[in-house]
Short mmCIF file of C-alpha atoms in Angstrom, two decimals:
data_model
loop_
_atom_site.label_atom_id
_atom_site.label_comp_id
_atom_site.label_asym_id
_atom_site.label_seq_id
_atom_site.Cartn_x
_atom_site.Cartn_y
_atom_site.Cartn_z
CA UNK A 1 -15.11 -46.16 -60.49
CA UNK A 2 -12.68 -48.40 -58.58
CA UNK A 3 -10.13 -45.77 -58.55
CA UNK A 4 -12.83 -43.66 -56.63
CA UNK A 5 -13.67 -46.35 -54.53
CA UNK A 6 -10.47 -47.10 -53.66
CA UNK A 7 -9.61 -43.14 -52.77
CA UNK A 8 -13.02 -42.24 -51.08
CA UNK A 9 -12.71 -43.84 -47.65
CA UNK A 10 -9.13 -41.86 -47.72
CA UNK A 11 -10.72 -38.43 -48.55
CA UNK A 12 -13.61 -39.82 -45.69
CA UNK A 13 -10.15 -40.28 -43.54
CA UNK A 14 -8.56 -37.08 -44.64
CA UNK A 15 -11.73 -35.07 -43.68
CA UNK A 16 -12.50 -36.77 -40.03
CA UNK A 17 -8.70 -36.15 -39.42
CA UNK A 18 -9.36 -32.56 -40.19
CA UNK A 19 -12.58 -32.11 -38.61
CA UNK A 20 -11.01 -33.04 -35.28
CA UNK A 21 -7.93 -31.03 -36.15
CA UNK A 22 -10.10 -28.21 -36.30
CA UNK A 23 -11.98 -29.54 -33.01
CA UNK A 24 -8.81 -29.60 -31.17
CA UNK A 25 -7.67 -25.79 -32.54
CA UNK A 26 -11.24 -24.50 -31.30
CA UNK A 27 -10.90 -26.60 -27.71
CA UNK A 28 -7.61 -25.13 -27.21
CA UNK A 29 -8.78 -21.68 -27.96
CA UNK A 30 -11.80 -21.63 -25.83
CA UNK A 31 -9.53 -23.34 -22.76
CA UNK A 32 -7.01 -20.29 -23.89
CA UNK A 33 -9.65 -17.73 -23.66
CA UNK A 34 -10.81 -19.59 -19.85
CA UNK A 35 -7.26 -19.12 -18.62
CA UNK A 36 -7.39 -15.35 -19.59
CA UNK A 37 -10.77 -15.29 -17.76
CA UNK A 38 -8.77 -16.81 -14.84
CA UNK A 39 -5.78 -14.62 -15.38
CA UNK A 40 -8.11 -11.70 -15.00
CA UNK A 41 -10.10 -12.80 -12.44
CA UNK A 42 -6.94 -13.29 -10.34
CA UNK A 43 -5.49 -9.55 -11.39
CA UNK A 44 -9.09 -8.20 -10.12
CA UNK A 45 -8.75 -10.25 -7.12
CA UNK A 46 -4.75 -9.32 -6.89
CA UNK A 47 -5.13 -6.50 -3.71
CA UNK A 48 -6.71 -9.13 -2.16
CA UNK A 49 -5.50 -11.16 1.25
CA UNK A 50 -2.84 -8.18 2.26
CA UNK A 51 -1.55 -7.42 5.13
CA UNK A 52 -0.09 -4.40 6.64
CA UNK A 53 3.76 -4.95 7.61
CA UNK A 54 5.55 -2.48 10.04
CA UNK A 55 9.18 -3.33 9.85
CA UNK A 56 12.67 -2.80 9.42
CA UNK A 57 14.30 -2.43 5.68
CA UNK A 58 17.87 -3.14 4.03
CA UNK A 59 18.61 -2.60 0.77
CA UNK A 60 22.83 -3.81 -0.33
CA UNK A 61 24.19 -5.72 -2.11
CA UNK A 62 22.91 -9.66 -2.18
CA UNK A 63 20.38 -7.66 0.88
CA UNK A 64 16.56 -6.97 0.32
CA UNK A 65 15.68 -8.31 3.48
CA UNK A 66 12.65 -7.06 6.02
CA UNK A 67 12.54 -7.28 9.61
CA UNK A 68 9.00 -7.22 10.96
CA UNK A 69 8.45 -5.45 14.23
CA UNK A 70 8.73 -7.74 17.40
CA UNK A 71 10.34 -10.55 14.90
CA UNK A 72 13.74 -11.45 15.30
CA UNK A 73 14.56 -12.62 11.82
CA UNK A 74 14.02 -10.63 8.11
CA UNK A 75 12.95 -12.40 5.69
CA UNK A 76 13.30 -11.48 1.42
CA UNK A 77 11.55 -8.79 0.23
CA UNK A 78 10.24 -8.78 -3.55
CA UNK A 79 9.52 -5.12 -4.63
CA UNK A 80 7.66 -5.04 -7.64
CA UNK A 81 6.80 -1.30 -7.31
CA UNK A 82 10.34 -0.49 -7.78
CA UNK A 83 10.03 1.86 -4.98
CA UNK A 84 11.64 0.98 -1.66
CA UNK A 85 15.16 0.76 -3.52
CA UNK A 86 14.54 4.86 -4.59
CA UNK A 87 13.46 6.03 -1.25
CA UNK A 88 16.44 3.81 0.59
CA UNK A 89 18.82 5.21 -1.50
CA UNK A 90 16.70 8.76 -0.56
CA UNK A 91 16.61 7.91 3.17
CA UNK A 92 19.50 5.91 4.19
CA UNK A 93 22.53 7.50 5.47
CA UNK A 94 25.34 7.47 2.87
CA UNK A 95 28.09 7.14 5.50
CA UNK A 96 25.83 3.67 6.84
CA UNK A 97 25.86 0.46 4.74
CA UNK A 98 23.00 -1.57 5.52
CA UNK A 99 21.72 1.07 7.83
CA UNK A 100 17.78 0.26 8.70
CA UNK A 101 14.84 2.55 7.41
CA UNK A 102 11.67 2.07 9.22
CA UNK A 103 8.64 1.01 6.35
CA UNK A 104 5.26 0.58 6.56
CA UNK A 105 3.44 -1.38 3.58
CA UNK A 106 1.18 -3.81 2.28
CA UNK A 107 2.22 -7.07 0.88
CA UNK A 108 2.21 -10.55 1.06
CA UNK A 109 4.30 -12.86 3.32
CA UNK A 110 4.99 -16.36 2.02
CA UNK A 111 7.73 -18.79 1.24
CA UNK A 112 11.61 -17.94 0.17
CA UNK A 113 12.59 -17.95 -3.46
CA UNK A 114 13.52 -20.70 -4.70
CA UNK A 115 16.70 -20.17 -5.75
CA UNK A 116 19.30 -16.58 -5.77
CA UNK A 117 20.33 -14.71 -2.81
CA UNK A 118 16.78 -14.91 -1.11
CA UNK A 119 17.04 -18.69 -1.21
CA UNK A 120 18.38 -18.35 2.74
CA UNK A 121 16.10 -16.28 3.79
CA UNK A 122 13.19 -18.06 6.58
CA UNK A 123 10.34 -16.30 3.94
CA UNK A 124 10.03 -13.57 1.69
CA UNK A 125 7.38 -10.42 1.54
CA UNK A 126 6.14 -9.36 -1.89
CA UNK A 127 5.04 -5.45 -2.04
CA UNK A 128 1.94 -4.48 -3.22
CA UNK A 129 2.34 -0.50 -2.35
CA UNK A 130 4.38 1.06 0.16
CA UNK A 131 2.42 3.45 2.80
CA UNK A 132 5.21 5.41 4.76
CA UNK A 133 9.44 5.04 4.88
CA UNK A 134 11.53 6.93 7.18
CA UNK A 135 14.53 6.94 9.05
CA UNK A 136 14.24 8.94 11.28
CA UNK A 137 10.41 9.52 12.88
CA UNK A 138 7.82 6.82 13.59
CA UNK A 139 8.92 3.57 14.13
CA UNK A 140 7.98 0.00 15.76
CA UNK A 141 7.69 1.06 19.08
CA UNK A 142 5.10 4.05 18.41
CA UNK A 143 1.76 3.39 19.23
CA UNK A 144 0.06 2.88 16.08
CA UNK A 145 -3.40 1.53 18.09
CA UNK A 146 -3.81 5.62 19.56
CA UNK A 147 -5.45 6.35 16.34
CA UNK A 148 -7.04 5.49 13.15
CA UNK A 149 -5.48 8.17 11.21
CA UNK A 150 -2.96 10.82 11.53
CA UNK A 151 -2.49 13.92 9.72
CA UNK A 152 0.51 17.08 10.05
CA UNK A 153 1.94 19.93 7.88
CA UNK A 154 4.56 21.92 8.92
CA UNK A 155 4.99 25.68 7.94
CA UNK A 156 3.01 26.51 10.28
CA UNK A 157 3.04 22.80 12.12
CA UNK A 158 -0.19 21.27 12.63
CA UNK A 159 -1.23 17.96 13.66
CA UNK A 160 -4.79 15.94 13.58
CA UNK A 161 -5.76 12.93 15.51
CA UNK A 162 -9.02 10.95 14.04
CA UNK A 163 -10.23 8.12 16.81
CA UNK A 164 -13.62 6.56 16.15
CA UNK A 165 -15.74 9.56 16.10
CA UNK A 166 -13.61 12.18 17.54
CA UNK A 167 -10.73 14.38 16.05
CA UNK A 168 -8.25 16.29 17.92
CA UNK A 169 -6.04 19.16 16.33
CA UNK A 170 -2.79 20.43 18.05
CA UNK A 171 -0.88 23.44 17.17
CA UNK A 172 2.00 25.02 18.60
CA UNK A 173 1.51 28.34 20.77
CA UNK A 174 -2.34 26.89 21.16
CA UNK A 175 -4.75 24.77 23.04
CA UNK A 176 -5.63 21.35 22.10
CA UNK A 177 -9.22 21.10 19.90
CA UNK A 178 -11.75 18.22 20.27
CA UNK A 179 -14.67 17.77 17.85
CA UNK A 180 -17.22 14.84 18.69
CA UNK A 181 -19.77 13.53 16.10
CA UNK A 182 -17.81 13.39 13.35
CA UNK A 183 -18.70 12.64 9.83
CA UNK A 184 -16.81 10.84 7.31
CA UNK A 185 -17.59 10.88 3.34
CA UNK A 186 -15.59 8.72 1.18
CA UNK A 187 -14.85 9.32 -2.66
CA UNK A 188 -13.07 6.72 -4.93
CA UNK A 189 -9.54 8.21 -3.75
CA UNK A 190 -10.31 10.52 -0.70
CA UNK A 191 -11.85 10.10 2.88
CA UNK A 192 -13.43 13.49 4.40
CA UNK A 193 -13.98 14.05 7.91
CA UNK A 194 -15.57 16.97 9.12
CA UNK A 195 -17.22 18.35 12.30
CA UNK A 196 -19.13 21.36 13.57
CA UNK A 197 -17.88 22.48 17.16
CA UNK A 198 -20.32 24.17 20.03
CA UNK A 199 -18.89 27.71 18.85
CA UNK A 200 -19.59 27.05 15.22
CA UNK A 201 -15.68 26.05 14.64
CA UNK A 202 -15.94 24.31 11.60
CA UNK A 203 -13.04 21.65 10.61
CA UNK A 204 -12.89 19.51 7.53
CA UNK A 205 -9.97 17.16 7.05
CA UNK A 206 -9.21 15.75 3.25
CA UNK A 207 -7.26 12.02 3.37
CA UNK A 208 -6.33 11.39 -0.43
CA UNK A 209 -4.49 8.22 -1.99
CA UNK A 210 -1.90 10.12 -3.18
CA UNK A 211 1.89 10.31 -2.07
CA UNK A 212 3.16 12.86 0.25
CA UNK A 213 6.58 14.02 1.64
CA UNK A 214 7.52 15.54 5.06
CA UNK A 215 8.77 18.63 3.86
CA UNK A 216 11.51 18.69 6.60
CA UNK A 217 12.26 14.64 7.56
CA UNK A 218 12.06 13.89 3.54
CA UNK A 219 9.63 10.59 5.18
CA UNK A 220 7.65 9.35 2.19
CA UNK A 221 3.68 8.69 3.17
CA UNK A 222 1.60 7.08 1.21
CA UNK A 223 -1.48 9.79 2.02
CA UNK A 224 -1.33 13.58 1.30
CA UNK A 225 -4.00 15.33 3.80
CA UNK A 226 -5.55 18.49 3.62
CA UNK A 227 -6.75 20.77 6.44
CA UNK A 228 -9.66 22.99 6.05
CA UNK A 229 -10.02 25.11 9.82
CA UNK A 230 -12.78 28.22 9.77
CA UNK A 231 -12.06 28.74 5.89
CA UNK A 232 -8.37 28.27 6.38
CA UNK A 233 -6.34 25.99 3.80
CA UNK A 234 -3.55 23.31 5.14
CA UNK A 235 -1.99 20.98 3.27
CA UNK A 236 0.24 17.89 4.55
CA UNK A 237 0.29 13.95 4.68
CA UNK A 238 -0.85 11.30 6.68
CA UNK A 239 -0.36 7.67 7.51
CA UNK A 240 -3.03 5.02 8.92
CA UNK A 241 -2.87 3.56 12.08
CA UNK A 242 -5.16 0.51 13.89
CA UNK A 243 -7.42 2.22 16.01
CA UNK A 244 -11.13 1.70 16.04
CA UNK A 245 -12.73 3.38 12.68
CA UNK A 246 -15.84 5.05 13.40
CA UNK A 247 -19.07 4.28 11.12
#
């Protein structure tokens, strides 16, 4: 009876100890499982606060750098898409090191790395998706405010101009076409305008979020278009500018 007495408060010990032992395990799990919540709540929320970047890009070596239009210094640019260094090495002139290809993307601009070649740099810009590259064809000083979207093809060559509520279409070897009161549908990947002219001229126009290429400048766009003119198929790319969207 001693002997138990004596080892009881120990076993008492023994069990409290493990008791909060196992209290601890379950805290840490359920502030484990919170910091998922956050993680995920921050990956949901990750496309959020971007801005679109018009600039100038260099890929080299120790060079990732990207000078925004009307800036006078680049700053870093973190890629995690993996894609800018494919479609410099695509765009850039072989016989140029460190030649500039004009880009278009949205990103993130924020402080230098803290350390490696980017260290130097006045900021960096991370990449979220890139929307059009080129080196030779649009560039800082077109007008991107002239219209909200812009869609061609070549083969034949055709060109559409969306501005609020009105769309324009320009071929060769014909006169310029304006539809007014223009509707717009949107899908999960696609926007549709379309338009009914005085003369029954129908015109749809198909914006999907979907890569395309100029078939004849190799520029990459972000946006693949397709034309649809009196039954007649078109297919081609586009890029966004910063007009005025219509409702």
């Amino acid at each position: 009876m001693k002997i138990n007495g004596l080892f009881s408060p120990l076993v008492l010990l023994l069990l409290a100890l493990a008791s909060c032992a196992s209290d601890d395990d379950g805290k840490n799990s359920n502030e484990s499982q919170s910091a998922d919540h956050l993680a995920m709540k921050g990956a949901d929320a990750s496309n959020t606060g971007l801005e679109t970047v018009r600039g100038h890009y260099v890929f080299g070596h120790e060079v990732r750098s990207f000078k925004p239009c009307g800036k006078d210094e680049a700053i870093w640019v973190i890629d995690s898409t993996g894609l800018l260094k494919t479609l410099y090495a695509e765009l850039a002139p072989k016989t140029q090191p460190y030649a500039e290809i004009f880009v278009v993307a949205n990103g993130r601009i924020g402080p230098p790395p803290a350390d490696g070649f980017g260290a130097d740099y006045p900021g960096s810009l991370s990449i979220v998706k890139v929307t059009y590259a080129t080196f030779e064809g649009f560039g800082c000083d077109f007008d991107w405010n002239n219209f909200t979207y812009r869609a061609q093809g070549n083969e034949p060559f055709w060109m559409v101009d969306i501005l609020r509520d009105e769309l324009r279409l320009a071929r060769p070897g014909s006169d310029d076409q304006t539809w007014t009161h223009v509707k717009k549908d949107k899908t999960d990947d696609a926007v549709i305008f379309h338009a009914i002219a005085e003369n029954q001229s129908t015109i749809q126009l198909v914006i999907e979020s979907k890569p395309g290429r100029d078939s004849m400048s190799g520029a990459y766009y972000g946006l693949s278009a397709r034309l649809i003119l009196d039954g007649e198929s078109y297919t081609g790319y586009a890029i966004q500018g910063t007009g005025p969207v219509g409702e």
